[in-house]
Coordinates of C-alpha atoms in Angstrom, one line a residue:
Chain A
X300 CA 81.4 23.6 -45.7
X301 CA 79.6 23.2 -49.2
X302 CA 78.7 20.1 -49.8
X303 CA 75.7 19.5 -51.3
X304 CA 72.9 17.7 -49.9
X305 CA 70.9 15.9 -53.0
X306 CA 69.8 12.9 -51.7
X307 CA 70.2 9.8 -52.7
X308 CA 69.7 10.3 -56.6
X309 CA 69.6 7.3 -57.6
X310 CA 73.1 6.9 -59.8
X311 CA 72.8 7.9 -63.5
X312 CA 71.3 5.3 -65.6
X313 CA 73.7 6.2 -68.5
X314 CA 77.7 5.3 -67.6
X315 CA 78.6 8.3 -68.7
X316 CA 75.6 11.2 -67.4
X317 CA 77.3 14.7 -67.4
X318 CA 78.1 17.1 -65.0
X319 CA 80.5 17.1 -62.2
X320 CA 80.2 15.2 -59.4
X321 CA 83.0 16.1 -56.8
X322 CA 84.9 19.5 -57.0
X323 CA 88.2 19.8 -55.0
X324 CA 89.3 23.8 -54.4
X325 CA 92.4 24.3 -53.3
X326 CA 91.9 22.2 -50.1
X327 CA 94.5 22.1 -47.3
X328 CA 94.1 20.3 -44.0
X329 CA 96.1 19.4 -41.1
X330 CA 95.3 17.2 -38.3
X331 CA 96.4 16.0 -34.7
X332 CA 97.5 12.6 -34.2
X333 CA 97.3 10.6 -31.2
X334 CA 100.7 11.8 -29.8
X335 CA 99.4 15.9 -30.2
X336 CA 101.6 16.6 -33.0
X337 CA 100.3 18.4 -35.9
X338 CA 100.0 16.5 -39.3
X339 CA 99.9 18.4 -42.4
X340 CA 97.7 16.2 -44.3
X341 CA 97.1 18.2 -47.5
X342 CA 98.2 21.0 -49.1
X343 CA 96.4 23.0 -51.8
X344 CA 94.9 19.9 -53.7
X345 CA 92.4 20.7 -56.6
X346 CA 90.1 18.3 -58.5
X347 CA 86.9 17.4 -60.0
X348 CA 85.4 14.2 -60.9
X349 CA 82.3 14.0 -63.3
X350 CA 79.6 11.8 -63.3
X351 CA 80.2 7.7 -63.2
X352 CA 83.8 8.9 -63.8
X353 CA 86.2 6.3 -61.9
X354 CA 89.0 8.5 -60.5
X355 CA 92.3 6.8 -58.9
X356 CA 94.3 8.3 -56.3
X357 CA 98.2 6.8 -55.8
X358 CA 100.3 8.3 -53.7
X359 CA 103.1 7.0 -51.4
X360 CA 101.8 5.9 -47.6
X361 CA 100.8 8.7 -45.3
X362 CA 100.3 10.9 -48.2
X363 CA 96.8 12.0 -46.8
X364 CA 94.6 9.9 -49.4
X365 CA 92.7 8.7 -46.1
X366 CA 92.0 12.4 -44.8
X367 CA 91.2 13.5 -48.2
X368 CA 88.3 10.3 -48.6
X369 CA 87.2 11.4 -45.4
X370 CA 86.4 15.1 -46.1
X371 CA 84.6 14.0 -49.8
X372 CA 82.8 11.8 -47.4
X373 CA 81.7 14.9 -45.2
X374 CA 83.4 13.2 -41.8
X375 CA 85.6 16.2 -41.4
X376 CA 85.4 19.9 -42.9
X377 CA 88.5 21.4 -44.5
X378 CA 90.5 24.0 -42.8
X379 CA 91.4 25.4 -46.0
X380 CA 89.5 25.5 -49.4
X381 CA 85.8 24.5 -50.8
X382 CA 84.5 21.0 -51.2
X383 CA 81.7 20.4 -53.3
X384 CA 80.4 16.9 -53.5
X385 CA 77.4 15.0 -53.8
X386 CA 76.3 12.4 -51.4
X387 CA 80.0 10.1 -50.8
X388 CA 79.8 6.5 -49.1
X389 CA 83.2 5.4 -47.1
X390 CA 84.6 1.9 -47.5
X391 CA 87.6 1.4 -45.5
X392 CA 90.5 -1.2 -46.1
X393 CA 89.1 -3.4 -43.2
X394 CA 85.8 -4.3 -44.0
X395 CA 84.3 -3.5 -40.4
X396 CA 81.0 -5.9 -40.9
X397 CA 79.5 -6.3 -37.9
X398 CA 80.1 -10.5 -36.5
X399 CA 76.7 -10.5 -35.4
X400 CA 75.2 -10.0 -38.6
X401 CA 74.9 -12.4 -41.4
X402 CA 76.0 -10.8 -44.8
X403 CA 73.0 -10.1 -46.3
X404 CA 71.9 -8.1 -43.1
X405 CA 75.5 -6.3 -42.9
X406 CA 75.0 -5.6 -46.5
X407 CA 71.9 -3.8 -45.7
X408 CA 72.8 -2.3 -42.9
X409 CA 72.1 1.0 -45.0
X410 CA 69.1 0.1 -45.7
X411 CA 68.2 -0.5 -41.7
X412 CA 69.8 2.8 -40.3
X413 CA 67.0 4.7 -43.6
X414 CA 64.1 2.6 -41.8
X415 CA 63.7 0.3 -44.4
X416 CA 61.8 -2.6 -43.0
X417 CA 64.2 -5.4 -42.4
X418 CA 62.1 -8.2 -44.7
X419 CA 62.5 -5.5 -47.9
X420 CA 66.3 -4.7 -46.7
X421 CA 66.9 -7.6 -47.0
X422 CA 65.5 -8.7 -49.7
X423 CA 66.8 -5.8 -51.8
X424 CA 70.5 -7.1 -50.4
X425 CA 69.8 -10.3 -51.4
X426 CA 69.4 -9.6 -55.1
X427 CA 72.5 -7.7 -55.5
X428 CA 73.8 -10.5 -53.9
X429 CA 73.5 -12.4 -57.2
X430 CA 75.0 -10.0 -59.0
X431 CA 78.1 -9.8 -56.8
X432 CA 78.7 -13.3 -57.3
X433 CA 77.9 -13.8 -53.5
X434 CA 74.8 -15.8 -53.9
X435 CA 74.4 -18.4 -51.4
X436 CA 76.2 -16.7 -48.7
X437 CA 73.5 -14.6 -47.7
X438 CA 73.0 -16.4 -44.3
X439 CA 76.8 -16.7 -43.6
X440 CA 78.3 -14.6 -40.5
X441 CA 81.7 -12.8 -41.8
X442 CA 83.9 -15.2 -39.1
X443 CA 83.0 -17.2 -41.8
X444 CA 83.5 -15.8 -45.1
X445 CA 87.2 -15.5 -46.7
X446 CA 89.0 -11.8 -47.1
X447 CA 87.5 -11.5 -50.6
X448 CA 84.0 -13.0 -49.6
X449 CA 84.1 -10.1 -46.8
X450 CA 85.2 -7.1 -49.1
X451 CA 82.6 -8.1 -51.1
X452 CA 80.0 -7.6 -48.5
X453 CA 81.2 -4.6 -47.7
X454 CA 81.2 -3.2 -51.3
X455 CA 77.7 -4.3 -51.0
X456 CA 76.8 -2.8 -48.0
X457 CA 78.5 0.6 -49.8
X458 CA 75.9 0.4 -52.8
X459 CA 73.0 -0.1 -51.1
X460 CA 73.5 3.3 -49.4
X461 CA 72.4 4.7 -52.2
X462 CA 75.2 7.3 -52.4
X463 CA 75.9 8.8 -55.6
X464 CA 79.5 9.0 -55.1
X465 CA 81.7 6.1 -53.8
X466 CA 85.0 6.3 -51.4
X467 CA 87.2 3.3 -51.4
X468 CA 90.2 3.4 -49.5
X469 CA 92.7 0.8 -50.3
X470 CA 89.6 -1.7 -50.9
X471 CA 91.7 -4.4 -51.4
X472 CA 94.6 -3.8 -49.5
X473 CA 94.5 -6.4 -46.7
X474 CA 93.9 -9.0 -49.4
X475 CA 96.8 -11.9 -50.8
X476 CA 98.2 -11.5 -54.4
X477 CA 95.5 -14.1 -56.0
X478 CA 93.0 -12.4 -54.5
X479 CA 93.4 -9.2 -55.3
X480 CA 93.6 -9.8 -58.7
X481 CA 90.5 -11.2 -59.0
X482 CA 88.6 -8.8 -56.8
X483 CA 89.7 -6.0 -59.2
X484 CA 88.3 -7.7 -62.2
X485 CA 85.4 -8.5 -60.1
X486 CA 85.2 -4.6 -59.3
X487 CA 85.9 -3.7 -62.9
X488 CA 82.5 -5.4 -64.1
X489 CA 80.6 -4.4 -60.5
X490 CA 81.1 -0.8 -61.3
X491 CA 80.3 -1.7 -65.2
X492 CA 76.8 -2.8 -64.3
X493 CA 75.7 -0.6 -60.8
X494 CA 78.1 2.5 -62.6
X495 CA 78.7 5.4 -59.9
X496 CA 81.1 8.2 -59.1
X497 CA 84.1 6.5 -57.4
X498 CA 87.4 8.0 -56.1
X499 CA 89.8 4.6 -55.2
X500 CA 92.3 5.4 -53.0
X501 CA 95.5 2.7 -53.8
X502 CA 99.5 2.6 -53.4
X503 CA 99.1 -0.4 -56.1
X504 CA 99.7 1.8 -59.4
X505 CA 98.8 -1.3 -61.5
X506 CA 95.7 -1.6 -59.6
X507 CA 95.0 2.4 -60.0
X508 CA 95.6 1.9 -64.2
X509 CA 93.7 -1.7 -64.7
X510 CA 90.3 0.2 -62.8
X511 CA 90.4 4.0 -63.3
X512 CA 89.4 6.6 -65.8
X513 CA 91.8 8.7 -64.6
X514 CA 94.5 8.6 -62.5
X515 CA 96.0 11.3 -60.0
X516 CA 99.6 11.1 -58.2
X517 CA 100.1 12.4 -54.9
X518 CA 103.1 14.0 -53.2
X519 CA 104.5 12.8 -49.7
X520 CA 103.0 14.7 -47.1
X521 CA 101.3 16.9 -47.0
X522 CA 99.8 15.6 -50.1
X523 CA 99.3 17.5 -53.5
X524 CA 98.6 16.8 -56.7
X525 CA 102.0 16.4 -58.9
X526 CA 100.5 14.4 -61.7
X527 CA 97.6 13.2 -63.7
X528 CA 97.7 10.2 -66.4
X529 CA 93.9 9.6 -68.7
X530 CA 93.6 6.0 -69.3
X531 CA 92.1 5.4 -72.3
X532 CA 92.8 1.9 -73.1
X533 CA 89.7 -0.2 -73.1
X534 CA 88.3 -2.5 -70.9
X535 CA 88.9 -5.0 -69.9
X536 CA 92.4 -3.9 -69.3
X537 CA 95.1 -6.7 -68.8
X538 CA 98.6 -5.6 -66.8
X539 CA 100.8 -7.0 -69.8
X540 CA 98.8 -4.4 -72.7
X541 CA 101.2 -2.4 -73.8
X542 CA 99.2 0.9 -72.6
X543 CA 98.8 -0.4 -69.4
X544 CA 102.9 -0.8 -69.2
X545 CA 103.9 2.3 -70.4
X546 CA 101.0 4.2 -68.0
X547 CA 102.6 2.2 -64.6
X548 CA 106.0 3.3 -66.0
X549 CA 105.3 7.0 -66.0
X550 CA 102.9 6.7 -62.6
X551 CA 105.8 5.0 -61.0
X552 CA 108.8 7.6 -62.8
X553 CA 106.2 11.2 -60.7
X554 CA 105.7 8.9 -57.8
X555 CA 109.8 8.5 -57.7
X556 CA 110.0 12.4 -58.6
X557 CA 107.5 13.6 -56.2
X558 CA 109.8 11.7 -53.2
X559 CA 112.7 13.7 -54.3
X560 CA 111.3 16.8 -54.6
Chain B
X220 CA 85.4 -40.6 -25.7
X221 CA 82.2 -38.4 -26.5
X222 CA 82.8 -34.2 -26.1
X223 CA 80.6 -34.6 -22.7
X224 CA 83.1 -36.8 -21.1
X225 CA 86.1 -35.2 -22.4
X226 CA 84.9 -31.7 -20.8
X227 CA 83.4 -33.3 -17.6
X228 CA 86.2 -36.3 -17.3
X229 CA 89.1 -33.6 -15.8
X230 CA 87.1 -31.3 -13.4
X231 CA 85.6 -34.6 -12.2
X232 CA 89.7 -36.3 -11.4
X233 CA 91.2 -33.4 -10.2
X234 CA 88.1 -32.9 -7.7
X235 CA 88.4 -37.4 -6.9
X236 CA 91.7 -36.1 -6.3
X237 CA 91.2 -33.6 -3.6
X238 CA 88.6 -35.0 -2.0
X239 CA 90.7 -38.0 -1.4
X240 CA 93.3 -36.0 0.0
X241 CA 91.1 -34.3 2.2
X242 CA 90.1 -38.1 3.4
X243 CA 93.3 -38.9 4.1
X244 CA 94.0 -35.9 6.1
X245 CA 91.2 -36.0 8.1
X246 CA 91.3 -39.3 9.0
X247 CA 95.1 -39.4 9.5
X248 CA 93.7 -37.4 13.1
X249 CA 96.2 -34.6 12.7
X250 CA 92.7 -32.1 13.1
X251 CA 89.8 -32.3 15.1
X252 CA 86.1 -33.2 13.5
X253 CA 85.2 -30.2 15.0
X254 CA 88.0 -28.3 12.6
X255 CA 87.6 -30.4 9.5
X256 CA 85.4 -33.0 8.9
X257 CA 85.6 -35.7 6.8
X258 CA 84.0 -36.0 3.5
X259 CA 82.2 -39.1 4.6
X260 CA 80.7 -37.3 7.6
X261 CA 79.7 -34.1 5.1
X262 CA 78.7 -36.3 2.4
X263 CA 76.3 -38.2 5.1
X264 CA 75.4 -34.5 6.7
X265 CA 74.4 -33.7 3.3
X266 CA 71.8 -37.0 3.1
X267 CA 70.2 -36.4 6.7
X268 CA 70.2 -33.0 6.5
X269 CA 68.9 -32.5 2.5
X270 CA 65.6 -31.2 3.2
X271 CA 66.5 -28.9 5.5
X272 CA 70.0 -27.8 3.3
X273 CA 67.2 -27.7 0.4
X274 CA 65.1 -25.5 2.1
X275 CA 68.0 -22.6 3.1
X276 CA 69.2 -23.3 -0.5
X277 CA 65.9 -21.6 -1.9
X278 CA 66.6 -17.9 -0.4
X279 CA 70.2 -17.5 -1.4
X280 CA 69.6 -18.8 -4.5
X281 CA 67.4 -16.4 -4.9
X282 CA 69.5 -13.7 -3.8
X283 CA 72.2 -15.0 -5.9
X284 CA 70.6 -15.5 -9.0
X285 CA 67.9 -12.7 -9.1
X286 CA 71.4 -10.2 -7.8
X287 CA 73.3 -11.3 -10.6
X288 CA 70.6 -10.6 -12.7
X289 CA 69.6 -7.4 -11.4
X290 CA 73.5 -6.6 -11.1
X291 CA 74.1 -6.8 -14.5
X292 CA 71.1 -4.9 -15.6
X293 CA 72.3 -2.2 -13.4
X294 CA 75.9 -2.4 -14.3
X295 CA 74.6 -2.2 -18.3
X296 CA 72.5 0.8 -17.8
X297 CA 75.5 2.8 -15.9
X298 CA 78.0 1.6 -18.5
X299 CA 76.0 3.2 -21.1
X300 CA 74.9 6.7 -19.4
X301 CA 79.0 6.8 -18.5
X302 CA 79.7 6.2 -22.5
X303 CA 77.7 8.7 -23.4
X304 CA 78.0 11.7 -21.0
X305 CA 81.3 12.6 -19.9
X306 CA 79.7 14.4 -16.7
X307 CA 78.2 11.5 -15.7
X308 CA 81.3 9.3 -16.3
X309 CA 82.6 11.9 -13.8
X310 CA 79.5 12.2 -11.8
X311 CA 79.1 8.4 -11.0
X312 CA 81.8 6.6 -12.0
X313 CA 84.2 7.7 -8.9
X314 CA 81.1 7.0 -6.5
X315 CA 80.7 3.4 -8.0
X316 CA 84.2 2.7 -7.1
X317 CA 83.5 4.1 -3.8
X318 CA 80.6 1.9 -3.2
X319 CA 82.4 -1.1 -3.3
X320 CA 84.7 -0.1 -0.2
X321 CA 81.9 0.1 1.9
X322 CA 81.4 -2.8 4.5
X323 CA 77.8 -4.2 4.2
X324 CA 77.8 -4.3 7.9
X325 CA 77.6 -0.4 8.1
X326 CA 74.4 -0.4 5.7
X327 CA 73.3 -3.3 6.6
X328 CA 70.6 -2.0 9.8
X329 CA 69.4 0.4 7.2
X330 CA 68.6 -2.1 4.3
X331 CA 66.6 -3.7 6.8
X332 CA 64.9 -1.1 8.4
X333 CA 63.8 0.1 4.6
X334 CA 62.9 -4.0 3.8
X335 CA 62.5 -6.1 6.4
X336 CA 63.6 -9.4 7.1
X337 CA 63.3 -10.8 4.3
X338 CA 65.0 -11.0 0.7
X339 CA 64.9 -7.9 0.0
X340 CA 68.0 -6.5 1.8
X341 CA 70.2 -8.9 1.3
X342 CA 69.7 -8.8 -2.8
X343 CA 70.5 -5.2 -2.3
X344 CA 74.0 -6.0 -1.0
X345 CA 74.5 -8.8 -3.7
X346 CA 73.4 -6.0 -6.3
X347 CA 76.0 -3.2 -4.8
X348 CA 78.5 -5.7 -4.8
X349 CA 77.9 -7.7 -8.0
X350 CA 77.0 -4.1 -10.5
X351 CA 80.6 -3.0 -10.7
X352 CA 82.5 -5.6 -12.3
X353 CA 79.6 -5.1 -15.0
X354 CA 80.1 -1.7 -15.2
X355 CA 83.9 -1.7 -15.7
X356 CA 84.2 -4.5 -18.0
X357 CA 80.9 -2.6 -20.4
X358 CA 82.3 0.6 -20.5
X359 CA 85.7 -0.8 -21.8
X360 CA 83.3 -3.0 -24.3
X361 CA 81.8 0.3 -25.2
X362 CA 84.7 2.4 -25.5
X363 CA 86.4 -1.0 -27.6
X364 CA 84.1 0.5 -30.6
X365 CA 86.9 1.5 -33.7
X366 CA 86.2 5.1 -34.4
X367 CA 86.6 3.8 -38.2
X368 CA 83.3 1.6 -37.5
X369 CA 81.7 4.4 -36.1
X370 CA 82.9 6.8 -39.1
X371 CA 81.9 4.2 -41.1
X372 CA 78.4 4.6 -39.7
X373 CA 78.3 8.3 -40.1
X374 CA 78.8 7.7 -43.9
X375 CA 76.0 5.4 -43.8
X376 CA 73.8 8.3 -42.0
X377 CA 73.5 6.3 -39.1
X378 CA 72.4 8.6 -36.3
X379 CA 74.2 8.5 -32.9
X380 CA 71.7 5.9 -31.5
X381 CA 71.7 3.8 -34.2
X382 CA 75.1 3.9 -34.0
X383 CA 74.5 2.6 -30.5
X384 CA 71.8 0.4 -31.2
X385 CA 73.8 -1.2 -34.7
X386 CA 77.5 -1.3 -33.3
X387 CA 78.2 -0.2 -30.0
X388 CA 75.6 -2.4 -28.0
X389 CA 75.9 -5.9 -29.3
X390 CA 79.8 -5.3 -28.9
X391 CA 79.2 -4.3 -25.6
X392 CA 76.9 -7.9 -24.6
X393 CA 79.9 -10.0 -24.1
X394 CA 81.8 -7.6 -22.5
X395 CA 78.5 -7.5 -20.0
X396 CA 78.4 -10.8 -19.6
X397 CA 82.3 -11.5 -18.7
X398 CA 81.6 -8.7 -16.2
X399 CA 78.6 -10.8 -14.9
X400 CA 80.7 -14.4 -14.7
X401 CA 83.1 -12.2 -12.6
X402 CA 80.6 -10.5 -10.4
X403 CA 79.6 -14.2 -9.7
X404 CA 82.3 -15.2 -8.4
X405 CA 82.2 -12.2 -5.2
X406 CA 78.3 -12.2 -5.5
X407 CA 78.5 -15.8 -4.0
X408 CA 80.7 -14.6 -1.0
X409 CA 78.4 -11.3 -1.4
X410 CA 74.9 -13.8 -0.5
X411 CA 76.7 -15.1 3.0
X412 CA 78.0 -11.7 3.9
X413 CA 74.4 -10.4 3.6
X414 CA 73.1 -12.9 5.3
X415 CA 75.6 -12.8 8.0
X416 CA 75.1 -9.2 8.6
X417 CA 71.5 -8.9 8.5
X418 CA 68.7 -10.4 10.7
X419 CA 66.0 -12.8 9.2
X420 CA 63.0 -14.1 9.9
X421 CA 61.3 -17.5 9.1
X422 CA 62.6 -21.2 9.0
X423 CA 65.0 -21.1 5.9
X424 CA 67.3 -17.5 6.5
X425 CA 69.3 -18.8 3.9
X426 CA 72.8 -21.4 3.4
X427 CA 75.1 -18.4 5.0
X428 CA 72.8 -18.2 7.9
X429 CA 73.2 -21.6 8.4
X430 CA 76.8 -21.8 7.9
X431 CA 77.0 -19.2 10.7
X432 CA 74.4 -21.4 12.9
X433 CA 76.3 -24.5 12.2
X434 CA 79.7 -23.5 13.0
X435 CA 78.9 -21.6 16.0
X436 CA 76.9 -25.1 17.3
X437 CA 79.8 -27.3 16.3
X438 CA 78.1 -28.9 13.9
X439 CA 81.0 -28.5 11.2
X440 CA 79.9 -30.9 9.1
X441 CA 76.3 -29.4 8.3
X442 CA 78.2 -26.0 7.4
X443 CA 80.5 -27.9 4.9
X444 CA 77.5 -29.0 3.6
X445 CA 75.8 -26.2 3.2
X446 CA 79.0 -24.6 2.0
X447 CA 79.4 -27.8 -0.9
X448 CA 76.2 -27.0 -2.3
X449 CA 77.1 -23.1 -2.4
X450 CA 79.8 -24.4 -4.2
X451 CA 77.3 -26.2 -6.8
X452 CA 75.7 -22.9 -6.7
X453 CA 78.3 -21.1 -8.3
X454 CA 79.4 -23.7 -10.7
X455 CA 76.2 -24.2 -12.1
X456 CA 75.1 -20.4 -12.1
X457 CA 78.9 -19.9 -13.7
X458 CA 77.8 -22.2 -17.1
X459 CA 74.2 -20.5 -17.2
X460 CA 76.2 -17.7 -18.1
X461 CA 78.1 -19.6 -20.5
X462 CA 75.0 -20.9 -22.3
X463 CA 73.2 -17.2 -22.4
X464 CA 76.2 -15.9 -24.0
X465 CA 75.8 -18.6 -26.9
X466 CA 72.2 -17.2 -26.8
X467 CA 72.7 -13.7 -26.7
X468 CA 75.8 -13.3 -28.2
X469 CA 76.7 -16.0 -30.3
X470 CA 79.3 -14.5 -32.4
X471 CA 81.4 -13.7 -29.6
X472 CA 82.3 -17.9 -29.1
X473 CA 82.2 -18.8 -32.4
X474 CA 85.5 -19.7 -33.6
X475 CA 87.1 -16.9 -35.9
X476 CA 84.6 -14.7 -34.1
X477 CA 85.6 -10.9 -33.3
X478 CA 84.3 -8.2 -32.1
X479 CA 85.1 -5.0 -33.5

């Protein structure tokens, strides 16, 4: 597989550095579930994201968003088709921190798996901490923290890898109304000030228009790409601009297409 | 009521509870002294005889403690070859099973021709009998891993051992340790088998020694002695456990606490 191996450049310093960062060609993939049946995942799916671009992926469930995260993150190869991606960092729905860690050493867990001495791990946690508003739960255990409190971490522990190029898959799925709502402002101004390549993987169309540069609709399975909306509005973005309406409005009218078709 | 009494204040009724039935039955004369004694008559064997109790107390705690220990050790370092190389999960863990169906009294004359008459060979038998349940309950611990955790960890670059040494082996510690609070309980019964089936030397050969001794002498009431401070034994080796599990794996009694 071609995926490139420049390590960890640190992320542009501009938002907006040129060049592409992830190139999709044509990839197909098809997978065994638990039960031995063949699932075709993907079919033929082309595209590119540039540098510090914020790229949304909606689809319907089971539409292979998951698989296709996966192979930009280099977990699987595609049977079909070239992938051509800088470094990519994975973080799931669940959180997955690890009970027996407090959050600032889960959020460095990166940091500890590169040999970082555990002092400077965690102190270079700890001040991203601030900036994540998480300061003063450094020392907490995740049994402890809320559902946002734990995402949180977790988008945390995803930066400090140092990737160029973040996955998020259905970050804040698991999470109530309230709470999601704030987490995705809080994710608007994260990405604002620690800017990266991200592909955010969402069924939440509103959620995909309020955060992305661009937005791509998926087909049922096996997943393709049937449509693309550029959001220009500014940020921040609020669900009730007019922009932001009309955008959800056509998202929702290709999602209902591609279901059809 | 403080929490001490509330958690002490049951165990303590329902055992005032049995031992007063026991009282009542024995006394009632429907059983020889011989058959069951009285708790007043073990509770005064226990005063006459403590030093001597005391003193065959000191080996099979010994074997007990130092065979749970060693058990679980064992058990650990088998659960996590078998996680990690399918022969060997083939190669040993049919053969483990096999071990335990083996009756100590058929290894027993060689344990002691290899160690003597002392400890030795009957910690063996406490560690063959006390390694499995550790074994089984660590490789489930182990194999309990989410394969999105472990993906999770690739992205992260995590090698396979860190992998092991970030995820997969403080999951697996609680695990151990149930497998160690079960081991106790047939690692007790595993201390008087071996020292039933072996021969020893010296003044104190050990509470299941004596039991034997006792009960073949007719003096019943120094084996329920013995057998009431085995009893202890287990009890009080039971919440060591307990409190090295808050100490080594903390996480896994805190409330809300999960292990992934």
């Amino acid at each position: 597989m071609a995926t490139t191996i420049t390590q960890p450049a640190q992320p542009p310093a501009g938002k907006r550095a040129s060049g592409r960062s992830i190139v999709l060609r044509n990839v197909g993939h098809t997978f065994t579930d638990r039960g031995g049946n063949a699932v075709h995942a993907l079919a033929d799916v082309s595209l590119q994201a540039q540098r510090g671009e914020l790229l949304a992926l909606v689809g319907p469930s089971g539409c292979g968003k998951t698989t296709l995260l996966e192979l930009i993150c280099a977990l699987q190869a595609p049977q079909q088709g070239t992938i051509d991606s800088e470094p990519a960092v994975l973080m799931p729905q669940r959180d997955l921190l690890l009970p027996w860690l407090s959050a600032v050493d889960n959020a460095a867990l990166a940091l500890r798996i590169a040999h970082v001495p555990r002092a400077t791990a965690r102190s270079r946690a700890a001040a991203l901490f601030a900036q994540l508003g998480l300061d003063g739960f450094e020392h907490s255990h995740p049994a402890e923290l809320s559902g946002g409190m734990r995402q949180r971490v977790a988008f945390a522990r995803t930066l400090l890898s140092g990737k160029p190029v973040l996955c998020l898959d259905e970050p804040f799925g698991a999470l109530d109304a309230i709470t999601r709502a704030e987490m995705q402002e809080w994710l608007a101004g994260a990405l604002a000030r620690e800017p990266r390549t991200t592909v955010l993987v969402t069924h939440d169309v509103e959620e995909a228009i309020l955060l992305a540069d661009r937005v791509l609709v998926l087909s049922p399975r096996p997943g393709r790409v049937i449509g693309e909306l550029v959001v220009s509005a500014p940020r921040p973005r609020a669900r009730t601009d007019d922009n932001v309406i009309a955008l959800r409005e056509r998202a929702l009218e290709l999602l209902s297409r591609g279901a059809r078709s | 009521m403080s929490r001490a009494a509330r958690s002490l204040l049951p165990p303590l009724a329902l055992l005032a509870i049995v031992i007063g039935a026991w009282e009542a039955y024995a006394d009632s004369g429907a059983t020889s002294s011989f058959v069951l004694p009285a708790p007043h008559s073990v509770a005064a064997s226990l005063w006459d005889n403590a030093g001597f109790i005391a003193g065959n107390l000191g080996p099979t705690a010994e074997e007990i403690v130092l065979g749970i220990a060693l058990a679980l050790a064992l058990g650990f370092a088998l659960a996590v070859l078998i996680h990690f190389s399918g022969v060997l999960r083939r190669a040993v863990y049919p053969l483990a099973v096999g071990s335990q169906a083996v009756p100590v009294a058929v290894i027993a004359p060689l344990l002691v021709f290899w160690w003597g008459f002392g400890v030795l060979p009957k910690l063996a038998v406490v560690v063959l009998i006390c390694f499995f349940p550790v074994l089984v309950t660590t490789v489930d611990g182990l194999a309990r891993i989410e394969r999105d955790q472990l993906k999770l960890l690739r992205t992260l670059d995590a090698s396979r051992w860190q992998a092991f040494r970030f995820a997969e082996l403080p999951a697996a510690l609680p695990a151990a340790i149930s497998g160690a609070r079960i081991a106790l309980a047939v690692g007790v019964i595993g201390a008087y088998i071996a020292e039933s089936q072996t021969v020893t030397s010296g003044a104190h050969a050990g509470l299941g020694h004596e039991i034997n001794a006792d009960l073949t002498a007719l003096q019943t009431p120094r084996a329920y002695a013995a057998a009431l401070v085995l009893f202890a034994l287990a009890i009080a080796c039971f919440y060591a456990l307990t409190l090295a599990e808050r100490a080594l794996a903390p996480w896994a009694s805190r409330p809300g606490g999960e292990t992934p």
